[in-house]
PDB file of N, CA and C in Angstrom:
ATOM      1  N   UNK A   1      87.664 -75.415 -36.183  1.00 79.00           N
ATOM      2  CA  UNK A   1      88.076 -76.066 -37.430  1.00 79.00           C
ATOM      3  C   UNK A   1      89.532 -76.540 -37.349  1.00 79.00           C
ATOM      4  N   UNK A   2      90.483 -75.527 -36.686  1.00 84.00           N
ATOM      5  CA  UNK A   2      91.692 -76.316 -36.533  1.00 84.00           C
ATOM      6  C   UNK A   2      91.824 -77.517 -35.903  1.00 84.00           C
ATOM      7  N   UNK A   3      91.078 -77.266 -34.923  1.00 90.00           N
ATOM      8  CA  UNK A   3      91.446 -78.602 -34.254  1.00 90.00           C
ATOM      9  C   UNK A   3      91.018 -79.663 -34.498  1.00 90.00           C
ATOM     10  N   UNK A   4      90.235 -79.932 -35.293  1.00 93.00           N
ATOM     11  CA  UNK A   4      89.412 -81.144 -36.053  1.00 93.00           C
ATOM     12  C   UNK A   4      90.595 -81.298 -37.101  1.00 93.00           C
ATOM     13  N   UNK A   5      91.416 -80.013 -37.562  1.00 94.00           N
ATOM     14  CA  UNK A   5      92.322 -80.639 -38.954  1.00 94.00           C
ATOM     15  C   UNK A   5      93.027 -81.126 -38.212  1.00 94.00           C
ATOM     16  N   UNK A   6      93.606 -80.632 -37.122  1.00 94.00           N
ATOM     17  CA  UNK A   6      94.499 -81.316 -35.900  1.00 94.00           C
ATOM     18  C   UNK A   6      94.592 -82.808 -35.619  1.00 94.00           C
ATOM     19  N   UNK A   7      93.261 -83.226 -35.040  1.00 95.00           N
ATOM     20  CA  UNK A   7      93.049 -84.307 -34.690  1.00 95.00           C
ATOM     21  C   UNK A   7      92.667 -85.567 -35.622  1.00 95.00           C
ATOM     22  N   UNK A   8      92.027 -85.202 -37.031  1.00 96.00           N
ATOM     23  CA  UNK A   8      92.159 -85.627 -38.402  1.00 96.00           C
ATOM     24  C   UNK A   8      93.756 -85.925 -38.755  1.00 96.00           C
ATOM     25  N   UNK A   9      94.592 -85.180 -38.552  1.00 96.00           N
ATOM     26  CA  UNK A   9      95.682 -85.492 -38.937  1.00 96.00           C
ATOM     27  C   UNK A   9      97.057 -86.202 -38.106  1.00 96.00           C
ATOM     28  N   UNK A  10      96.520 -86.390 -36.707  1.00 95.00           N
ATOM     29  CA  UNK A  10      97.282 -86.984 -35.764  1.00 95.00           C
ATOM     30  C   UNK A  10      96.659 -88.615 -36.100  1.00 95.00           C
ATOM     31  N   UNK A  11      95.382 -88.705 -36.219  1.00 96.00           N
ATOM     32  CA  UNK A  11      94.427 -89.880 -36.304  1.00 96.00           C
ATOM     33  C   UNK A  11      95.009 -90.735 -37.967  1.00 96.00           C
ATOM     34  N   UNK A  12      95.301 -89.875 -39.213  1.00 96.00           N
ATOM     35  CA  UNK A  12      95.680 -90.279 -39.621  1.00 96.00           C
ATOM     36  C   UNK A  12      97.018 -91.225 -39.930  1.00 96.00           C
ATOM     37  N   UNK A  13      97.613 -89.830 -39.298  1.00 94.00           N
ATOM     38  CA  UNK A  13      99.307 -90.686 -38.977  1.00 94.00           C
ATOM     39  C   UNK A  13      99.472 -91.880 -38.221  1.00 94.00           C
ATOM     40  N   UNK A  14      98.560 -92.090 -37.230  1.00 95.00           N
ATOM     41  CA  UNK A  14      98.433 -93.375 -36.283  1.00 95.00           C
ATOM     42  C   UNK A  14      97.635 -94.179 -37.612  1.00 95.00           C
ATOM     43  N   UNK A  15      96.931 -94.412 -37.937  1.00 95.00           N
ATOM     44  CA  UNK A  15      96.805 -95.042 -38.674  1.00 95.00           C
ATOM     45  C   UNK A  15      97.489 -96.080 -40.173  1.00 95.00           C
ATOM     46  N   UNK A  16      97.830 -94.894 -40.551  1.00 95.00           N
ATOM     47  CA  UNK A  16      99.111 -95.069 -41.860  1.00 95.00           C
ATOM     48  C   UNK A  16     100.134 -95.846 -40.626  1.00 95.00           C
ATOM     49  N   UNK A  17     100.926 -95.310 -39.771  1.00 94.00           N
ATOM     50  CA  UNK A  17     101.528 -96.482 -39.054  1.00 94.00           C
ATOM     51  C   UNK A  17     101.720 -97.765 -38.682  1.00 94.00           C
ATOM     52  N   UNK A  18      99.851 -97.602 -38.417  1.00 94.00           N
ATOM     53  CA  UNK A  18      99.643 -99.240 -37.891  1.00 94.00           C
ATOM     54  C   UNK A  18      99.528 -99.792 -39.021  1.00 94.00           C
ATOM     55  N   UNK A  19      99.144 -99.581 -40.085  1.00 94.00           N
ATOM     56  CA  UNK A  19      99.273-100.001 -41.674  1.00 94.00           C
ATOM     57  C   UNK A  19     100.711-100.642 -42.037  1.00 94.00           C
ATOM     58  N   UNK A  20     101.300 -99.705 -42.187  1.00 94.00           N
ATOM     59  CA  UNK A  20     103.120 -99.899 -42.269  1.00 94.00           C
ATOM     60  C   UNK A  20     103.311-101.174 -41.556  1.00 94.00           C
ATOM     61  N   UNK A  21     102.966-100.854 -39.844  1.00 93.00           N
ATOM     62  CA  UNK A  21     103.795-101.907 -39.060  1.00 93.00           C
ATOM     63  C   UNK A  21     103.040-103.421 -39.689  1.00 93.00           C
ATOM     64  N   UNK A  22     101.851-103.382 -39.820  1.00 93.00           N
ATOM     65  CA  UNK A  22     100.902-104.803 -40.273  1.00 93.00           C
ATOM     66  C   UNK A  22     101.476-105.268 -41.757  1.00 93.00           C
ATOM     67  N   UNK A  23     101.925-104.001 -42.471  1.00 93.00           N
ATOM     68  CA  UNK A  23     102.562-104.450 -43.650  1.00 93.00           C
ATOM     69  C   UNK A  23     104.364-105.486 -43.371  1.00 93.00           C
ATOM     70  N   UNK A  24     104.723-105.333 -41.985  1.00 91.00           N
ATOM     71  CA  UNK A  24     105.907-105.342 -41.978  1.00 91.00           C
ATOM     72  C   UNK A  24     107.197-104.356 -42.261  1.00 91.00           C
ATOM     73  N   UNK A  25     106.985-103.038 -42.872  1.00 87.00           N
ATOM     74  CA  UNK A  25     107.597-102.361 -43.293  1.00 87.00           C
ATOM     75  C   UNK A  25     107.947-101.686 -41.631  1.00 87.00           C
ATOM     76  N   UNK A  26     109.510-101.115 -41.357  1.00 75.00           N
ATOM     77  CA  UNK A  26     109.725-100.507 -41.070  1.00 75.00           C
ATOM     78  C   UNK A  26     109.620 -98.659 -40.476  1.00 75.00           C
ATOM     79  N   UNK A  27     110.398 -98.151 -40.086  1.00 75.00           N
ATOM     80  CA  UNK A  27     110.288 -96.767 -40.476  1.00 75.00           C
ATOM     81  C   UNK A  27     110.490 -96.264 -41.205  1.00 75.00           C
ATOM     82  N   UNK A  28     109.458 -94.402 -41.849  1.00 87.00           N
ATOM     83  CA  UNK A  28     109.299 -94.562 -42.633  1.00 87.00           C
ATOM     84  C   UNK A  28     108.452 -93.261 -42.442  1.00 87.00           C
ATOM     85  N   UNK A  29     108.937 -91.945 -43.279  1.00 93.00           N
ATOM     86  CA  UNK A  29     108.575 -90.510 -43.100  1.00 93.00           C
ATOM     87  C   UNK A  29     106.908 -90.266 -43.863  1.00 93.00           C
ATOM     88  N   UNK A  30     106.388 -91.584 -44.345  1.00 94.00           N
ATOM     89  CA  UNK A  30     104.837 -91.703 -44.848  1.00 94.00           C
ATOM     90  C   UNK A  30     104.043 -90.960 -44.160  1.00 94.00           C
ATOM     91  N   UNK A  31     104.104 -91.535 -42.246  1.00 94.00           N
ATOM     92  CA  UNK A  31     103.072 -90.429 -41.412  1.00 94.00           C
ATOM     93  C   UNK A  31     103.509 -89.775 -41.465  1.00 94.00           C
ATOM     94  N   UNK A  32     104.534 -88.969 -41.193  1.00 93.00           N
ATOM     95  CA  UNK A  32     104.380 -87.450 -40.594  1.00 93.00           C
ATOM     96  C   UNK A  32     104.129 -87.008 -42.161  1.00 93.00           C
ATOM     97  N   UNK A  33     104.535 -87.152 -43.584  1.00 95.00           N
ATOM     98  CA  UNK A  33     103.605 -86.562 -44.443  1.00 95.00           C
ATOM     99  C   UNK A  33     102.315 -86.630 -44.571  1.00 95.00           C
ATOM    100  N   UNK A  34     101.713 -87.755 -44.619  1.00 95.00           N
ATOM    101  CA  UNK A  34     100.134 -87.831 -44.208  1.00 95.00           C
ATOM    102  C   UNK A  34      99.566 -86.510 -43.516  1.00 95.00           C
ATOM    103  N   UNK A  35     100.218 -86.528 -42.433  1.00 95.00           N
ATOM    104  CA  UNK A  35      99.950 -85.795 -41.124  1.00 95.00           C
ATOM    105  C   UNK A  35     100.226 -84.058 -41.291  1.00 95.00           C
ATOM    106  N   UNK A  36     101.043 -84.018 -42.310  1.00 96.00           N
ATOM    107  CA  UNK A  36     101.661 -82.282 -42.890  1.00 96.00           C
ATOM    108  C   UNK A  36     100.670 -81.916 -43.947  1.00 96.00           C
ATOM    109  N   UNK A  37     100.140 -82.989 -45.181  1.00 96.00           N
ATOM    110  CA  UNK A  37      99.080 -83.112 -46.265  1.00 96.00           C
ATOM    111  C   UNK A  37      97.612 -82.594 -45.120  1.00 96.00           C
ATOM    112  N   UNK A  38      97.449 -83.044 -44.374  1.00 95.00           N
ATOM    113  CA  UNK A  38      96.047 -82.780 -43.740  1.00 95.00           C
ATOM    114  C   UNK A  38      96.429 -80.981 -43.107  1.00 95.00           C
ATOM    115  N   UNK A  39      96.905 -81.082 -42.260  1.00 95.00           N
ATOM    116  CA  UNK A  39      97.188 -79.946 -41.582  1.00 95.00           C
ATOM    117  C   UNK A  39      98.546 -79.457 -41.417  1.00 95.00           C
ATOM    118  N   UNK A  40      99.128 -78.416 -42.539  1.00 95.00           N
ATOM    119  CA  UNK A  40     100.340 -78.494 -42.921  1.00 95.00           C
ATOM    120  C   UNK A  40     101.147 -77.429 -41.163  1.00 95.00           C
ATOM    121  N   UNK A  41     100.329 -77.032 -40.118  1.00 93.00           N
ATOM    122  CA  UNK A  41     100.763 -75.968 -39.425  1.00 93.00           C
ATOM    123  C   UNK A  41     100.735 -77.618 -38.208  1.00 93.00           C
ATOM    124  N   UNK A  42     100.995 -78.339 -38.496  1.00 94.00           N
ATOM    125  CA  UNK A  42     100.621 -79.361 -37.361  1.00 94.00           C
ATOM    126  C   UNK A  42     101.693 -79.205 -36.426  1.00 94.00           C
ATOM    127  N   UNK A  43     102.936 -79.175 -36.754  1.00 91.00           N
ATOM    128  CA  UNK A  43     104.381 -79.793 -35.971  1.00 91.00           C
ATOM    129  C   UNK A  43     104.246 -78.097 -35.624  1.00 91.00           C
ATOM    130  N   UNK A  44     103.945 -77.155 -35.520  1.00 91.00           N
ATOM    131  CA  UNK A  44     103.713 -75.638 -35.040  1.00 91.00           C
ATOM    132  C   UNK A  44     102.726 -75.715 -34.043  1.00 91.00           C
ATOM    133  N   UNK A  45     101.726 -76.637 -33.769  1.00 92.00           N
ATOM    134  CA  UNK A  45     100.805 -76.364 -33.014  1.00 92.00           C
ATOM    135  C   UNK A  45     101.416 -77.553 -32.210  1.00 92.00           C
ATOM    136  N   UNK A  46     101.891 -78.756 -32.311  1.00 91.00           N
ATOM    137  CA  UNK A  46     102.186 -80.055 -31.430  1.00 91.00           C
ATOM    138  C   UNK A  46     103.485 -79.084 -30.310  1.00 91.00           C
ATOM    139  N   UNK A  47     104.304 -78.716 -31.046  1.00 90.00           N
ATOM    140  CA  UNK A  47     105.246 -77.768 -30.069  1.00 90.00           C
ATOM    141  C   UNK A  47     105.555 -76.796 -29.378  1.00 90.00           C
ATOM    142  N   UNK A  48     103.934 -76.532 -29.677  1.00 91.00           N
ATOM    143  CA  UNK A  48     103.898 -75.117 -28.731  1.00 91.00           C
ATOM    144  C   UNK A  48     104.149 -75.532 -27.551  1.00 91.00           C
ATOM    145  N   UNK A  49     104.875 -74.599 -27.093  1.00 91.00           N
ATOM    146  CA  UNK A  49     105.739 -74.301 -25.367  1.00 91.00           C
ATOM    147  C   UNK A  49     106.458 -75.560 -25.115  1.00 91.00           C
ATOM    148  N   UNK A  50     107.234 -76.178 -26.409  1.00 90.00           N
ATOM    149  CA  UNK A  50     108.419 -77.128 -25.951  1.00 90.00           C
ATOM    150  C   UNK A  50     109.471 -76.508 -26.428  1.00 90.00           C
ATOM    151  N   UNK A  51     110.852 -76.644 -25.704  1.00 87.00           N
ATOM    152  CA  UNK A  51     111.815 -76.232 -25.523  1.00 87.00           C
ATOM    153  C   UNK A  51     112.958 -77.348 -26.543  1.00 87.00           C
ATOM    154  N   UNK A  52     113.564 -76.636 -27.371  1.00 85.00           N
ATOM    155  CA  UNK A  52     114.463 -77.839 -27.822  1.00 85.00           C
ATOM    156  C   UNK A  52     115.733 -77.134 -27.819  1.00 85.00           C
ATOM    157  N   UNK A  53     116.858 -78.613 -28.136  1.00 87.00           N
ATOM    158  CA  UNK A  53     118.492 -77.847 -28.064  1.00 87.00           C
ATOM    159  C   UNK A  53     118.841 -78.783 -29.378  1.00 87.00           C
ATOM    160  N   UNK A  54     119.638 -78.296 -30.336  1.00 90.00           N
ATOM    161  CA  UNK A  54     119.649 -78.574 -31.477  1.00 90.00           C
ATOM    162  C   UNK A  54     120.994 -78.936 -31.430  1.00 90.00           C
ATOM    163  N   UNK A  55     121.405 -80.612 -31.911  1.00 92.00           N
ATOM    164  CA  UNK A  55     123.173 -80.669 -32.228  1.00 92.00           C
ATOM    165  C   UNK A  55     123.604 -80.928 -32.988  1.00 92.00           C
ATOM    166  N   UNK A  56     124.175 -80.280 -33.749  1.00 93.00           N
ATOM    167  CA  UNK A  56     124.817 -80.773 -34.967  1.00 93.00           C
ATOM    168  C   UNK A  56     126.683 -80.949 -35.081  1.00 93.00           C
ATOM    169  N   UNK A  57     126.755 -81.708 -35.946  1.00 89.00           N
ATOM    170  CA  UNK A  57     128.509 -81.944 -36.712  1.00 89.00           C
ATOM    171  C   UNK A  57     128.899 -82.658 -37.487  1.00 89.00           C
ATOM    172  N   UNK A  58     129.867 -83.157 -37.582  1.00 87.00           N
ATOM    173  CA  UNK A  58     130.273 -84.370 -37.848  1.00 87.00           C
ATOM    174  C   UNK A  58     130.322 -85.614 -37.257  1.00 87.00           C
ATOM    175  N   UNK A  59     131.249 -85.380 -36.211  1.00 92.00           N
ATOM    176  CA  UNK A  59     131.351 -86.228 -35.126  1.00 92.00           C
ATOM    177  C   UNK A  59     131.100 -85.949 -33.492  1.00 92.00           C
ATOM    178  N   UNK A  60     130.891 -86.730 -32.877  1.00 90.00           N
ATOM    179  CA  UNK A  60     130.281 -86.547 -31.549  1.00 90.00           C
ATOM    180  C   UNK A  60     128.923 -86.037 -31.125  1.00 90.00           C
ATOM    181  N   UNK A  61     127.741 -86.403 -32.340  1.00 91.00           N
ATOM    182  CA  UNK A  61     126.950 -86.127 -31.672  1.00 91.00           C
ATOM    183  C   UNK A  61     125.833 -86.742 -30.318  1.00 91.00           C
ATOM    184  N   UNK A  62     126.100 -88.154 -30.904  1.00 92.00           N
ATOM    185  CA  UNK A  62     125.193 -88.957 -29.825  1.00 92.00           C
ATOM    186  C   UNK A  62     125.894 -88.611 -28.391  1.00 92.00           C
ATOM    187  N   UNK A  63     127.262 -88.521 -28.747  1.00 94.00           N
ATOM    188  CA  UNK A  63     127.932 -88.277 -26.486  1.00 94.00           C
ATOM    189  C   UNK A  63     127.550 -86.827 -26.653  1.00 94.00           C
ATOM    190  N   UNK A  64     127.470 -85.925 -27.328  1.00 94.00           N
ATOM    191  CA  UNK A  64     126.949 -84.758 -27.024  1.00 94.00           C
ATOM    192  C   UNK A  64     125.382 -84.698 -26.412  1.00 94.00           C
ATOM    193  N   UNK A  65     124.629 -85.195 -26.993  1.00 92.00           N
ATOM    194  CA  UNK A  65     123.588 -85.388 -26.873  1.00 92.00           C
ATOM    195  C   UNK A  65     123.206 -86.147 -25.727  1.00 92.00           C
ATOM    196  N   UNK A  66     123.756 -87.232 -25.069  1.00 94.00           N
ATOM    197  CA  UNK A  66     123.824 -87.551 -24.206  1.00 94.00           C
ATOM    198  C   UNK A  66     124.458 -87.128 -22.667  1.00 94.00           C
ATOM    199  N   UNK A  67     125.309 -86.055 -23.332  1.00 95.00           N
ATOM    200  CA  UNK A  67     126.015 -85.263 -22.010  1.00 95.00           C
ATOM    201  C   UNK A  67     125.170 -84.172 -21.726  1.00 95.00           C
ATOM    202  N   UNK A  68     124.606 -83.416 -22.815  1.00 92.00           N
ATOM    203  CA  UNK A  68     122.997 -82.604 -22.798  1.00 92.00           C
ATOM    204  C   UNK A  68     122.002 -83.123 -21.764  1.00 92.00           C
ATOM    205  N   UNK A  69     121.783 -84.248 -22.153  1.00 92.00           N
ATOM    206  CA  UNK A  69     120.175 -84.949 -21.627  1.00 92.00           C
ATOM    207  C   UNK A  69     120.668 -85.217 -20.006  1.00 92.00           C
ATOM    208  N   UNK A  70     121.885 -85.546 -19.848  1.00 94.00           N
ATOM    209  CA  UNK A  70     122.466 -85.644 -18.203  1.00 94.00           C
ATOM    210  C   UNK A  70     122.360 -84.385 -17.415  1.00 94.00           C
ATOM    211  N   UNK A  71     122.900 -83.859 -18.459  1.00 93.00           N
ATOM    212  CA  UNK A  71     122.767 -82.279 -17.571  1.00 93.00           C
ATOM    213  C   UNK A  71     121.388 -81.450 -17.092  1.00 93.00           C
ATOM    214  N   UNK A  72     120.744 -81.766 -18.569  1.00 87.00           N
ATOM    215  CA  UNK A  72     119.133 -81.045 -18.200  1.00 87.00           C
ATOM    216  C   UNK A  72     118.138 -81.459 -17.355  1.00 87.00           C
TER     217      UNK A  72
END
């Protein structure tokens, strides 16, 4: 059953997208709600066993982020 809400809700978000883009509209946090409304544990199951590094501030984050991604 999960994985049908899973794949129901990845299927949706591609969809609502291609909608958006045919509308002309931009980006635009519509899918990934679509996609949280169907199967709210989704972005918990898409990331299992990925690794992230989180940056935050004020300033310097894109050369941070970019001195990150060089290094890793």
């Amino acid at each position: 059953m999960k994985k049908l809400k899973v794949a129901l809700s990845i299927l949706a978000c591609r969809l609502v997208r291609f909608g958006l883009r045919m509308l002309g509209r931009g980006g635009t946090a519509l899918p990934g709600k679509v996609a949280l409304k169907i199967c709210p544990d989704i972005l918990q199951v898409l990331a299992r066993n990925v690794k992230t590094v989180v940056i935050t501030g004020t300033n310097g984050k894109s050369t941070t982020a970019a001195l990150v991604h060089h290094i890793l």
